[in-house]
Amino acid sequence: MSTDEVVTDAVDDEVAEVLVPRHDIPTGGRSGFVLIDGRQVHYLEWGHRGLPPVLCLHGGGQTAYMFEELGAALGG
C-alpha cells in the first residue's frame, strides 16, 4: 500500500451541505483526505503530530466521526 498524495478540500461546501447538514458534522478533529492505491480515504486527526499515533478503523456503515470522543480524550 502506498501513499500517492494528500488531497485537501476534496468536497466543496455546497456538496457537503447536501451530504451532511453542517450542524451534524463534529468539529473536534482535523479532517483530511489521502490517496492510497488510487482510492480517496478520509481521516480525522486529533492531538499533536510529534506523538505516537493510534489508528482506529470503523466498521461498515460507520464513519470516522464515531471516534470523536475517543480522539478528543487521547489527543488531549
PDB file of C-alpha atoms in Angstrom:
ATOM      1  CA  MET A   1       0.000   0.000   0.000  1.00  0.00           C
ATOM      2  CA  SER A   2       1.482   3.341  -0.987  1.00  0.00           C
ATOM      3  CA  THR A   3       0.504   6.913  -0.286  1.00  0.00           C
ATOM      4  CA  ASP A   4       0.362   8.866  -3.531  1.00  0.00           C
ATOM      5  CA  GLU A   5      -0.548  12.343  -2.338  1.00  0.00           C
ATOM      6  CA  VAL A   6      -2.534  14.299   0.209  1.00  0.00           C
ATOM      7  CA  VAL A   7      -5.765  15.861  -1.058  1.00  0.00           C
ATOM      8  CA  THR A   8      -7.310  18.845   0.717  1.00  0.00           C
ATOM      9  CA  ASP A   9     -10.714  20.437   0.208  1.00  0.00           C
ATOM     10  CA  ALA A  10     -11.864  17.402  -1.781  1.00  0.00           C
ATOM     11  CA  VAL A  11     -15.548  18.205  -1.164  1.00  0.00           C
ATOM     12  CA  ASP A  12     -16.699  21.789  -1.589  1.00  0.00           C
ATOM     13  CA  ASP A  13     -19.013  23.386   0.977  1.00  0.00           C
ATOM     14  CA  GLU A  14     -22.160  23.216  -1.172  1.00  0.00           C
ATOM     15  CA  VAL A  15     -21.779  19.470  -1.762  1.00  0.00           C
ATOM     16  CA  ALA A  16     -21.005  18.880   1.929  1.00  0.00           C
ATOM     17  CA  GLU A  17     -24.243  20.674   2.892  1.00  0.00           C
ATOM     18  CA  VAL A  18     -26.231  18.242   0.733  1.00  0.00           C
ATOM     19  CA  LEU A  19     -24.418  15.139   2.005  1.00  0.00           C
ATOM     20  CA  VAL A  20     -24.459  16.016   5.719  1.00  0.00           C
ATOM     21  CA  PRO A  21     -26.077  19.100   7.245  1.00  0.00           C
ATOM     22  CA  ARG A  22     -23.286  21.282   8.651  1.00  0.00           C
ATOM     23  CA  HIS A  23     -24.738  21.207  12.181  1.00  0.00           C
ATOM     24  CA  ASP A  24     -24.297  17.391  12.212  1.00  0.00           C
ATOM     25  CA  ILE A  25     -20.558  17.476  11.447  1.00  0.00           C
ATOM     26  CA  PRO A  26     -18.431  17.323  14.621  1.00  0.00           C
ATOM     27  CA  THR A  27     -15.544  19.780  14.549  1.00  0.00           C
ATOM     28  CA  GLY A  28     -13.001  18.450  17.091  1.00  0.00           C
ATOM     29  CA  GLY A  29     -10.661  16.580  14.736  1.00  0.00           C
ATOM     30  CA  ARG A  30      -8.673  17.893  11.797  1.00  0.00           C
ATOM     31  CA  SER A  31     -10.191  16.429   8.636  1.00  0.00           C
ATOM     32  CA  GLY A  32      -8.228  15.459   5.542  1.00  0.00           C
ATOM     33  CA  PHE A  33      -8.011  13.093   2.605  1.00  0.00           C
ATOM     34  CA  VAL A  34      -5.176  10.910   1.308  1.00  0.00           C
ATOM     35  CA  LEU A  35      -4.949   8.826  -1.875  1.00  0.00           C
ATOM     36  CA  ILE A  36      -3.939   5.211  -1.195  1.00  0.00           C
ATOM     37  CA  ASP A  37      -3.566   2.899  -4.186  1.00  0.00           C
ATOM     38  CA  GLY A  38      -5.694   5.306  -6.235  1.00  0.00           C
ATOM     39  CA  ARG A  39      -8.541   5.441  -3.695  1.00  0.00           C
ATOM     40  CA  GLN A  40      -9.505   8.520  -1.707  1.00  0.00           C
ATOM     41  CA  VAL A  41      -9.510   7.849   2.046  1.00  0.00           C
ATOM     42  CA  HIS A  42     -10.867  10.321   4.610  1.00  0.00           C
ATOM     43  CA  TYR A  43      -9.199  10.649   8.000  1.00  0.00           C
ATOM     44  CA  LEU A  44      -9.585  12.628  11.223  1.00  0.00           C
ATOM     45  CA  GLU A  45      -6.606  13.613  13.331  1.00  0.00           C
ATOM     46  CA  TRP A  46      -6.501  14.843  16.941  1.00  0.00           C
ATOM     47  CA  GLY A  47      -3.652  15.825  19.218  1.00  0.00           C
ATOM     48  CA  HIS A  48      -0.067  16.751  18.449  1.00  0.00           C
ATOM     49  CA  ARG A  49       1.814  15.486  15.401  1.00  0.00           C
ATOM     50  CA  GLY A  50       5.020  14.612  17.278  1.00  0.00           C
ATOM     51  CA  LEU A  51       3.377  11.936  19.443  1.00  0.00           C
ATOM     52  CA  PRO A  52       2.946   8.229  18.547  1.00  0.00           C
ATOM     53  CA  PRO A  53      -0.242   7.679  16.501  1.00  0.00           C
ATOM     54  CA  VAL A  54      -3.233   5.496  17.355  1.00  0.00           C
ATOM     55  CA  LEU A  55      -5.087   4.151  14.311  1.00  0.00           C
ATOM     56  CA  CYS A  56      -8.815   3.440  14.724  1.00  0.00           C
ATOM     57  CA  LEU A  57     -10.700   1.784  11.861  1.00  0.00           C
ATOM     58  CA  HIS A  58     -14.504   1.841  11.816  1.00  0.00           C
ATOM     59  CA  GLY A  59     -16.718  -0.932  10.532  1.00  0.00           C
ATOM     60  CA  GLY A  60     -19.135  -0.861   7.626  1.00  0.00           C
ATOM     61  CA  GLY A  61     -21.947   1.645   7.917  1.00  0.00           C
ATOM     62  CA  GLN A  62     -19.958   3.799  10.349  1.00  0.00           C
ATOM     63  CA  THR A  63     -17.853   6.935   9.875  1.00  0.00           C
ATOM     64  CA  ALA A  64     -14.628   8.297  11.332  1.00  0.00           C
ATOM     65  CA  TYR A  65     -16.755  10.614  13.464  1.00  0.00           C
ATOM     66  CA  MET A  66     -17.702   7.688  15.736  1.00  0.00           C
ATOM     67  CA  PHE A  67     -14.231   8.185  17.289  1.00  0.00           C
ATOM     68  CA  GLU A  68     -14.858  11.864  18.136  1.00  0.00           C
ATOM     69  CA  GLU A  69     -14.925  11.364  21.929  1.00  0.00           C
ATOM     70  CA  LEU A  70     -12.047   8.860  21.935  1.00  0.00           C
ATOM     71  CA  GLY A  71      -9.919  11.118  19.724  1.00  0.00           C
ATOM     72  CA  ALA A  72     -10.565  14.125  21.932  1.00  0.00           C
ATOM     73  CA  ALA A  73      -9.683  12.127  25.068  1.00  0.00           C
ATOM     74  CA  LEU A  74      -6.487  10.616  23.635  1.00  0.00           C
ATOM     75  CA  GLY A  75      -5.451  13.761  21.758  1.00  0.00           C
ATOM     76  CA  GLY A  76      -5.628  15.915  24.849  1.00  0.00           C
TER      77      GLY A  76
END
